[in-house]
PDB file of C-alpha atoms in Angstrom:
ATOM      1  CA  UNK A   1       5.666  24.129  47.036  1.00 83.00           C
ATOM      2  CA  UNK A   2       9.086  24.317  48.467  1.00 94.00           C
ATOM      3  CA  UNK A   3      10.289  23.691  52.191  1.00 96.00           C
ATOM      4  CA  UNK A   4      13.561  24.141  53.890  1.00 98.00           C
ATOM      5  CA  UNK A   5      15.078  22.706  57.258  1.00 98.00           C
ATOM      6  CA  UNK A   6      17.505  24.257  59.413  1.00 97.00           C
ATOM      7  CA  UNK A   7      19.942  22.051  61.748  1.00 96.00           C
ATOM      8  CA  UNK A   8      21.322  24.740  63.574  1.00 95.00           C
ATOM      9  CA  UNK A   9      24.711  24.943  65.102  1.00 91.00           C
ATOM     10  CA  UNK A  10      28.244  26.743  65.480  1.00 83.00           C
ATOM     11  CA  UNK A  11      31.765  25.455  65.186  1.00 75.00           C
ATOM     12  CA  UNK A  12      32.851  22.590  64.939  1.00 73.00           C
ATOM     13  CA  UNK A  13      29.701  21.793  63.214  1.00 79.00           C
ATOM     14  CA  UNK A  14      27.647  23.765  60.737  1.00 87.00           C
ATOM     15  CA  UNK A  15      24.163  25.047  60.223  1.00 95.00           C
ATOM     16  CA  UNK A  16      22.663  23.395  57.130  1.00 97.00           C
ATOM     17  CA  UNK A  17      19.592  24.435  55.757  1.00 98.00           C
ATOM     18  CA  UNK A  18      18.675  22.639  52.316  1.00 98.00           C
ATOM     19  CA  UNK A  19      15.934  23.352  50.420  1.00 98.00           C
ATOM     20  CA  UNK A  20      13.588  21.019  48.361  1.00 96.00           C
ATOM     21  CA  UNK A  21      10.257  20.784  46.855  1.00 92.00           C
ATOM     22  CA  UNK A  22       7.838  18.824  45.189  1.00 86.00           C
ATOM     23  CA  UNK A  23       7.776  18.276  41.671  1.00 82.00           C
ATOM     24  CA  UNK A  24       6.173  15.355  38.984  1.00 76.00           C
ATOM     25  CA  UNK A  25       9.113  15.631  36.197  1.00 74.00           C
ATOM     26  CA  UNK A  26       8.717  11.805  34.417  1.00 78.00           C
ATOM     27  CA  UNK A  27      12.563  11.920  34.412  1.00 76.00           C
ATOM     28  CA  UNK A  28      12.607  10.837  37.731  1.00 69.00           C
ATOM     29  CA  UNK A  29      10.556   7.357  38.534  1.00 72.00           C
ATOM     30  CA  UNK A  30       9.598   6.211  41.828  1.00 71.00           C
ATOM     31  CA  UNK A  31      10.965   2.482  42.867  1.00 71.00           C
ATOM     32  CA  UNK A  32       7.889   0.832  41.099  1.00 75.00           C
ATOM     33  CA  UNK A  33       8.997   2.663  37.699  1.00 77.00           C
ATOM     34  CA  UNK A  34       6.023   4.987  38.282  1.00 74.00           C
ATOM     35  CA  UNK A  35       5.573   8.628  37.719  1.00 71.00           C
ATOM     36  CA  UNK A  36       4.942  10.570  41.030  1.00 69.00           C
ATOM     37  CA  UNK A  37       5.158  13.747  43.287  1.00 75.00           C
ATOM     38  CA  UNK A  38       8.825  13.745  44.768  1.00 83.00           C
ATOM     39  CA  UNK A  39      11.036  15.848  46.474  1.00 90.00           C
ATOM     40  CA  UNK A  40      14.034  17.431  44.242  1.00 91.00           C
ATOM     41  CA  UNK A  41      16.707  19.118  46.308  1.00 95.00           C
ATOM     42  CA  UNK A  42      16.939  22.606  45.029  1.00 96.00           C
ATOM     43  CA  UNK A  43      19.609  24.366  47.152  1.00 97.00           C
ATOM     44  CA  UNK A  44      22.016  23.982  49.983  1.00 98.00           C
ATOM     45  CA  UNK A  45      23.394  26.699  52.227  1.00 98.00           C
ATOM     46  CA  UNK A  46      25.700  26.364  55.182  1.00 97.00           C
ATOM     47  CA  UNK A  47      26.750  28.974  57.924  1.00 93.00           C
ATOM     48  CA  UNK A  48      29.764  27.869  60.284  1.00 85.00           C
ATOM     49  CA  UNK A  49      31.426  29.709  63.029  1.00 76.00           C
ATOM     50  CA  UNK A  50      29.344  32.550  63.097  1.00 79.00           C
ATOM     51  CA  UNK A  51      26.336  34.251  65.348  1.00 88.00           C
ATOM     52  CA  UNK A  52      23.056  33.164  65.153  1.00 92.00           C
ATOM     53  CA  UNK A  53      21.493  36.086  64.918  1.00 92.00           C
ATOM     54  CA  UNK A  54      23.360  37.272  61.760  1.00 92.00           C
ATOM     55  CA  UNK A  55      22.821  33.146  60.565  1.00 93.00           C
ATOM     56  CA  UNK A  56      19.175  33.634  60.736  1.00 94.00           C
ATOM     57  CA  UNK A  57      19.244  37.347  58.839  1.00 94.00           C
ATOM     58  CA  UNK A  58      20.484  35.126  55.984  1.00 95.00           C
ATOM     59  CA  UNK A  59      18.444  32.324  55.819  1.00 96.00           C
ATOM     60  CA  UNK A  60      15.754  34.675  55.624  1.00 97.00           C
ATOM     61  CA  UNK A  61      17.155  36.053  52.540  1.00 97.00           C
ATOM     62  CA  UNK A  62      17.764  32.244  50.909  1.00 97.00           C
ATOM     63  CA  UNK A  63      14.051  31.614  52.127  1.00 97.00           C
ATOM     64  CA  UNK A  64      13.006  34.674  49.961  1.00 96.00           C
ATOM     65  CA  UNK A  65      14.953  33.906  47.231  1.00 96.00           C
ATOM     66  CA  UNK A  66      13.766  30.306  47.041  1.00 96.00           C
ATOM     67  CA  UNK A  67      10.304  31.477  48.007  1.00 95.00           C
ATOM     68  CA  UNK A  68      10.075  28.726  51.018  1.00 96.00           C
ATOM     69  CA  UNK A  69       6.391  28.634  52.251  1.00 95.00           C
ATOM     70  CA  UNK A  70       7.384  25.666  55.433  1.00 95.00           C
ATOM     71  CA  UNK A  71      10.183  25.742  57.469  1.00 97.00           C
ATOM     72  CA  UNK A  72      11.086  22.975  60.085  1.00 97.00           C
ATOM     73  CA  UNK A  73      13.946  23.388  62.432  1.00 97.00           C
ATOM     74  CA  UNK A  74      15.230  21.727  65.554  1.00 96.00           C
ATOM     75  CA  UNK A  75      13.896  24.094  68.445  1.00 95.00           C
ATOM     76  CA  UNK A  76      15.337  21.850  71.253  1.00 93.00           C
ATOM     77  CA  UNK A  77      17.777  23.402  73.777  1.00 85.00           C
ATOM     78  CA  UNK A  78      19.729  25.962  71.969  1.00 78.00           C
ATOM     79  CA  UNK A  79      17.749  26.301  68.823  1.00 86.00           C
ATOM     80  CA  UNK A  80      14.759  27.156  70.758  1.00 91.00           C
ATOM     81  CA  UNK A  81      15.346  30.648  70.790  1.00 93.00           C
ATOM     82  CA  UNK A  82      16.642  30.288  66.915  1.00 94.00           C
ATOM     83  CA  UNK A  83      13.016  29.280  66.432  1.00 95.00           C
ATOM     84  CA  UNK A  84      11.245  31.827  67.959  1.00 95.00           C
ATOM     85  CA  UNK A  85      13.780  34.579  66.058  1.00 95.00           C
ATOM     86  CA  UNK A  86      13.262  32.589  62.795  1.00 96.00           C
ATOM     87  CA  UNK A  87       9.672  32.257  63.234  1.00 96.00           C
ATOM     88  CA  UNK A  88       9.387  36.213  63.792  1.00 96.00           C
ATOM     89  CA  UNK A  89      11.727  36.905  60.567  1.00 96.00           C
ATOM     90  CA  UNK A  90       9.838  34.694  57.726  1.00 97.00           C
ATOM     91  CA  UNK A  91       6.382  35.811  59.393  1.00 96.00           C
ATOM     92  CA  UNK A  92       4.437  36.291  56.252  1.00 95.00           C
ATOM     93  CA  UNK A  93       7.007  34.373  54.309  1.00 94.00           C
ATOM     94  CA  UNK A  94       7.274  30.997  55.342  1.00 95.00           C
ATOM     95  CA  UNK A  95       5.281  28.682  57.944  1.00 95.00           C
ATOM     96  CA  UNK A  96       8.101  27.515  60.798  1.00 96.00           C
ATOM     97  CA  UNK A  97       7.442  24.678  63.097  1.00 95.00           C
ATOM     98  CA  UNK A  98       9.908  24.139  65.533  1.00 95.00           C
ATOM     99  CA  UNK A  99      10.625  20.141  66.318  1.00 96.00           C
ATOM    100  CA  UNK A 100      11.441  19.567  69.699  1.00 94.00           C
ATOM    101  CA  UNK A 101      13.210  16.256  69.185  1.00 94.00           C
ATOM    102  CA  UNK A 102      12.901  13.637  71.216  1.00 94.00           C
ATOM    103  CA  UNK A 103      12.720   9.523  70.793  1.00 94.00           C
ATOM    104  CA  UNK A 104       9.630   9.721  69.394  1.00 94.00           C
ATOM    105  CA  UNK A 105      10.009  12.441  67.417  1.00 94.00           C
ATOM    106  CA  UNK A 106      13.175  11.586  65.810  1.00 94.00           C
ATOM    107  CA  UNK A 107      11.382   7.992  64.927  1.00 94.00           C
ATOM    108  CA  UNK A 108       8.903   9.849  62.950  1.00 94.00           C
ATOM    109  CA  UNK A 109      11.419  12.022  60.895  1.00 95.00           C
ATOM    110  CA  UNK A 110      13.875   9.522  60.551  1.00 95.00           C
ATOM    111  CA  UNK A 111      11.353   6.678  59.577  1.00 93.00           C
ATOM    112  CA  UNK A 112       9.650   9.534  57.066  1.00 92.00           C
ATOM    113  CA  UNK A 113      12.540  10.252  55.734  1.00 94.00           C
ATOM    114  CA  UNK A 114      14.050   6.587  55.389  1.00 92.00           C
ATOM    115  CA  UNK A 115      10.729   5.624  53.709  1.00 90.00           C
ATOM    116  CA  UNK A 116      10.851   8.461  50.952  1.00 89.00           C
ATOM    117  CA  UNK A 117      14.603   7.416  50.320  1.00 89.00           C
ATOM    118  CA  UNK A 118      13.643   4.072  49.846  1.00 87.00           C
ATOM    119  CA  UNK A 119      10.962   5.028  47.599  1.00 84.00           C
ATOM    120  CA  UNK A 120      13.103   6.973  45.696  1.00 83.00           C
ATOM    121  CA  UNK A 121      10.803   9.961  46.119  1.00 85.00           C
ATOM    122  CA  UNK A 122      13.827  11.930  47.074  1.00 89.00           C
ATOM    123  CA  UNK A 123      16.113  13.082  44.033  1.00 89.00           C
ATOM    124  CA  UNK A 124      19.416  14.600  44.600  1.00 93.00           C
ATOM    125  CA  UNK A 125      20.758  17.253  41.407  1.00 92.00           C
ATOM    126  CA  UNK A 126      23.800  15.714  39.461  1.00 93.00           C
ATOM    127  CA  UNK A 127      26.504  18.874  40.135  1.00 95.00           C
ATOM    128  CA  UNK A 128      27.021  19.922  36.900  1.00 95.00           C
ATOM    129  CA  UNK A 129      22.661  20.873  37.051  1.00 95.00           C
ATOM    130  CA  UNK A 130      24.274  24.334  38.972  1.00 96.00           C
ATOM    131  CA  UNK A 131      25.690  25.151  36.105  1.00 97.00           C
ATOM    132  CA  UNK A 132      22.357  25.639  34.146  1.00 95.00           C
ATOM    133  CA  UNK A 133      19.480  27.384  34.674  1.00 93.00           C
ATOM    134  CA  UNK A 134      18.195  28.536  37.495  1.00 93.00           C
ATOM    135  CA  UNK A 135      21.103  28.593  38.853  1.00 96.00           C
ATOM    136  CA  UNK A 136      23.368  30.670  36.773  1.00 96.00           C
ATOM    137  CA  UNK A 137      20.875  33.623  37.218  1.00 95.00           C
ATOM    138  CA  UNK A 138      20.980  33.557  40.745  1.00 94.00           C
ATOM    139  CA  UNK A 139      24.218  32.051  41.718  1.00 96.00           C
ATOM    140  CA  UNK A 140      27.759  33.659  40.978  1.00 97.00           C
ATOM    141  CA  UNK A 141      30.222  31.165  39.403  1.00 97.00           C
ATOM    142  CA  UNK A 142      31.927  31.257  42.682  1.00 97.00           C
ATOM    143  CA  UNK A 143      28.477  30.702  44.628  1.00 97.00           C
ATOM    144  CA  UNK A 144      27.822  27.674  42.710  1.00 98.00           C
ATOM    145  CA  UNK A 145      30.723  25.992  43.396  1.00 98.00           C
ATOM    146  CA  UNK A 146      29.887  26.087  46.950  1.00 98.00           C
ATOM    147  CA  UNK A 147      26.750  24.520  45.865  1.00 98.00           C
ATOM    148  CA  UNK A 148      28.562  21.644  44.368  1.00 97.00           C
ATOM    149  CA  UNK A 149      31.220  21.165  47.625  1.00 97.00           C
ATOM    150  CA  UNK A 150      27.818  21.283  49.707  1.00 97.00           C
ATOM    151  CA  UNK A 151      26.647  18.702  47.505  1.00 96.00           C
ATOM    152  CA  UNK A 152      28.959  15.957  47.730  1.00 96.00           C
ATOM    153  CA  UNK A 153      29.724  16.943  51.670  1.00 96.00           C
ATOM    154  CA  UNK A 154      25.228  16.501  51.875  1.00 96.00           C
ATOM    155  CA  UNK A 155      26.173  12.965  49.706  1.00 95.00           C
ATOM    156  CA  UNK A 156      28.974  12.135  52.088  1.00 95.00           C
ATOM    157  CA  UNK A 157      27.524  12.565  55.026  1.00 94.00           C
ATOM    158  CA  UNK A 158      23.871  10.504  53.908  1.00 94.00           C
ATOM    159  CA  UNK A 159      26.397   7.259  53.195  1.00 93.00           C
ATOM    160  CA  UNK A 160      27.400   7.471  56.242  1.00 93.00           C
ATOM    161  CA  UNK A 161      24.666   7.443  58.570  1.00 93.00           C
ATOM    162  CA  UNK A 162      24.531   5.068  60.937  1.00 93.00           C
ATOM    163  CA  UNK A 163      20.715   3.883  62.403  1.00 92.00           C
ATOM    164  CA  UNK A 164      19.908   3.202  66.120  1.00 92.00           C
ATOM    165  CA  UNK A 165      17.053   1.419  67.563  1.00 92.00           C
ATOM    166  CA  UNK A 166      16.299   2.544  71.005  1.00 89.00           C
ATOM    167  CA  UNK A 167      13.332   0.887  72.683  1.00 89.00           C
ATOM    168  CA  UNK A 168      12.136   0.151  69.362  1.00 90.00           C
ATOM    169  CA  UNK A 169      12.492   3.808  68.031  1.00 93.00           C
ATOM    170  CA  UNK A 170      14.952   4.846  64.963  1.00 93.00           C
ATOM    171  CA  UNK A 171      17.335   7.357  65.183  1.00 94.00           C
ATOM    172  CA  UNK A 172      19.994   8.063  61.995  1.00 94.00           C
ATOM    173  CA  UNK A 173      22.890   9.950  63.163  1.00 94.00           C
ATOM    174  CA  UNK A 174      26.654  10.008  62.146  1.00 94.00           C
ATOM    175  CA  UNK A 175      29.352   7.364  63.241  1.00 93.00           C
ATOM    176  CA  UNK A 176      31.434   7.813  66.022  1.00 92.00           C
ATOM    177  CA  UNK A 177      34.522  10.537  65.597  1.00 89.00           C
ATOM    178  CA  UNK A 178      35.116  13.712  65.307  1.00 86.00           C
ATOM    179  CA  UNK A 179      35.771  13.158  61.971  1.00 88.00           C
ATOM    180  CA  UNK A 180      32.021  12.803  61.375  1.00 92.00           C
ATOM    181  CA  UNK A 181      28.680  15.003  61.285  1.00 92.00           C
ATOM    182  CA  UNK A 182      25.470  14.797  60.040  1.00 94.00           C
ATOM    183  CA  UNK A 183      23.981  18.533  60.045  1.00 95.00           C
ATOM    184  CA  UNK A 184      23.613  18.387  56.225  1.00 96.00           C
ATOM    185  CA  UNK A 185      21.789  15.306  55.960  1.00 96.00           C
ATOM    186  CA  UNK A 186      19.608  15.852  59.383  1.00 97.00           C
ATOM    187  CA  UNK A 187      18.377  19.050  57.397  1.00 97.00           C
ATOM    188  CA  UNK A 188      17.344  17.528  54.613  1.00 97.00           C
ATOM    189  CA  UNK A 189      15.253  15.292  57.168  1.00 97.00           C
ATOM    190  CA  UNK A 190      13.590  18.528  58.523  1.00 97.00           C
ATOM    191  CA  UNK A 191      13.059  19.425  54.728  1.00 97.00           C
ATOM    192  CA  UNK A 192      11.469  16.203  54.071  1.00 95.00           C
ATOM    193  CA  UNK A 193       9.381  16.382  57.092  1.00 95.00           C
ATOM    194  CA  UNK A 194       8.308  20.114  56.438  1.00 94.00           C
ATOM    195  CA  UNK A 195       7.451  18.985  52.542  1.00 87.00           C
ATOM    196  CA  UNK A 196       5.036  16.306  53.266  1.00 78.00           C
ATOM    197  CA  UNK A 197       3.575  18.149  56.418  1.00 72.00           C
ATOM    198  CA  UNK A 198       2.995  20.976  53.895  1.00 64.00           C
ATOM    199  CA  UNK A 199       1.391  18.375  51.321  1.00 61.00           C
ATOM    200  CA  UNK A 200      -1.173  16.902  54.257  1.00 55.00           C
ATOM    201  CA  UNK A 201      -2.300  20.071  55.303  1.00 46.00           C
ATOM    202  CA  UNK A 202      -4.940  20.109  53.872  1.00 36.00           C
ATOM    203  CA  UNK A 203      -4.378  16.130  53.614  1.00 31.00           C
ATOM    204  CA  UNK A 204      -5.321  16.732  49.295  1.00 28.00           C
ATOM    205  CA  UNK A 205      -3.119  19.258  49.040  1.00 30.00           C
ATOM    206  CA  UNK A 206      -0.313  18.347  47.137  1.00 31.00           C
ATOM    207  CA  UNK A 207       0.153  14.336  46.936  1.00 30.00           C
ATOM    208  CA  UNK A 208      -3.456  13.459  45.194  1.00 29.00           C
ATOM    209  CA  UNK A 209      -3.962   9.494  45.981  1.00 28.00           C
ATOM    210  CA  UNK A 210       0.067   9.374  47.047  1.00 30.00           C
ATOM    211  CA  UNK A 211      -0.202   9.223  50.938  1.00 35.00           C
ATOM    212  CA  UNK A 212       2.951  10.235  52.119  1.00 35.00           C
ATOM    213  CA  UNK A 213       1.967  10.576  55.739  1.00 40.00           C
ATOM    214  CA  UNK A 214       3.774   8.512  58.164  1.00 46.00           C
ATOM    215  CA  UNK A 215       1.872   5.254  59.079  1.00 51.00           C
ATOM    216  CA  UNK A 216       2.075   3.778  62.389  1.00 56.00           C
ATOM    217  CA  UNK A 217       3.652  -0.089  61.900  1.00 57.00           C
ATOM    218  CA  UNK A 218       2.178  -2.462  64.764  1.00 56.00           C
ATOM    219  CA  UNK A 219       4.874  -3.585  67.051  1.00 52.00           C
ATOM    220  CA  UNK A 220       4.969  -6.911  65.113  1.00 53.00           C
ATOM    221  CA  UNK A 221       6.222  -4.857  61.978  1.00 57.00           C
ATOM    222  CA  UNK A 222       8.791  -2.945  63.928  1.00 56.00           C
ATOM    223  CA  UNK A 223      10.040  -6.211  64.998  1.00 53.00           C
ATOM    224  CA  UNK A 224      10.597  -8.008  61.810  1.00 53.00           C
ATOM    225  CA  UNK A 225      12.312  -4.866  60.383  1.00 58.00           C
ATOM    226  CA  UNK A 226      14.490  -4.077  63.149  1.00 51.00           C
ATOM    227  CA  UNK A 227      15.592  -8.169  62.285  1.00 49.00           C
ATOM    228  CA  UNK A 228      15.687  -7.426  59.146  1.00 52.00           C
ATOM    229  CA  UNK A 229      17.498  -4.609  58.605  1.00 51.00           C
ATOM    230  CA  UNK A 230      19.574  -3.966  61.878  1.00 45.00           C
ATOM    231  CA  UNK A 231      22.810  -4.501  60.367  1.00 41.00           C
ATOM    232  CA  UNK A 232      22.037  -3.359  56.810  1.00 47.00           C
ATOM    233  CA  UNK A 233      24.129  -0.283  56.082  1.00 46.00           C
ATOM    234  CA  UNK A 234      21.903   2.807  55.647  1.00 48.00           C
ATOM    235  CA  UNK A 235      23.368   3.799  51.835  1.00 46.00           C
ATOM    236  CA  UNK A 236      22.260   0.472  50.617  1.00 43.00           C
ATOM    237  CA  UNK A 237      18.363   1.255  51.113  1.00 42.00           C
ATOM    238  CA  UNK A 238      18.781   3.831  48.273  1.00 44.00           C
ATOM    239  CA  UNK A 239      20.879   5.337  45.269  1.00 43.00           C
ATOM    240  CA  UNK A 240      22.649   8.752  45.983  1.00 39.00           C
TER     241      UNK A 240
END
């Protein structure tokens, strides 16, 4: 099963839509040294500067080609009618739920997403893996450079988020600047997020006795880790 998420915008920033899915390869351990399901970034794609509507045309055609069944991507203010175009597009392609973010919402992505990370049930591919299959069949050598500058931009800009607790609620954005953005790694949250909502629905679908479904912590728990990790830089909870 594969799932993409879409962080739209237009210059400065960029829309990012990354697409992962779940896989079992034994190559790739889980913290505890385990075999598991994970989520393997397959692709990256990036549109900047340019219309939405001719953005969404080709997403639709990387959804196709990657053969995305889930699609999560921020429907609040301006992307809301990016949704509802998307949503009409991948009809009978791919499943779109728009996220309308808000405190709570963004806890649940960002804590999702944090806790697969930690996990190491999120694998990034090393950039000389687009220059192998399936990649060469698909990809121009010219295309899959791209893929490798998206790469280490996506790896960049994962280092350095920054976390925020706001009445108890995580949010990981990009530091302060102009210098900085985020719309890479905030669409491999919605990727994340649209992978395991895709694996619980049906709840056996895709993670067998791996519940990947966020948990609700009591406030005592939120306490202690908010202590605990409130200073703690975000790229030491994980290996890129």
């Amino acid at each position: 099963r594969r799932a993409m998420g879409v962080d739209w915008a237009q210059a400065p920033d960029d829309t990012a839509a990354p697409v992962i899915e779940q896989c079992n390869s034994p190559e790739h351990l889980d913290v505890h040294g385990q075999t598991c399901n994970h989520l393997h970034l397959l692709a990256l794609h990036e549109e900047h500067g340019t219309q939405y509507p001719q953005q969404t045309d080709r997403l639709v055609e990387y959804a196709k080609m990657w053969k995305v069944t889930r699609t999560c991507d921020d429907a609040t203010g301006e992307g809301s009618p990016n949704n509802q175009y998307l949503t009409e597009r991948l009809r009978g392609i791919s499943e779109v739920e728009g996220l309308k973010l808000t405190t709570v919402s963004n806890d649940d992505i960002c804590s999702l997403f944090a806790r697969e990370w930690h996990l190491k049930r999120l694998w990034l591919p090393k950039p000389e893996q687009f220059d192998q299959a399936p990649y060469v069949q698909l990809y121009t050598e010219q295309e899959r450079t791209v893929q490798k500058r998206l790469l280490k931009k996506l790896t960049t800009q994962l280092l350095d988020l920054e976390r925020e607790y706001k009445a108890g609620k995580m949010n990981l954005h990009h530091p302060e600047g102009a210098s900085y953005h985020d719309d890479h790694a905030k669409g491999l949250m919605y990727a994340v997020y649209a992978t395991v909502r895709l694996a619980t629905s049906p709840p056996t679908a895709a993670y067998a006795t791996i519940d990947t479904r966020p948990q609700a912590p009591t406030e005592q728990d939120r306490v202690k880790e908010m202590v605990k990790q409130m200073q703690k830089p975000f790229s030491m909870w994980g290996e890129v």
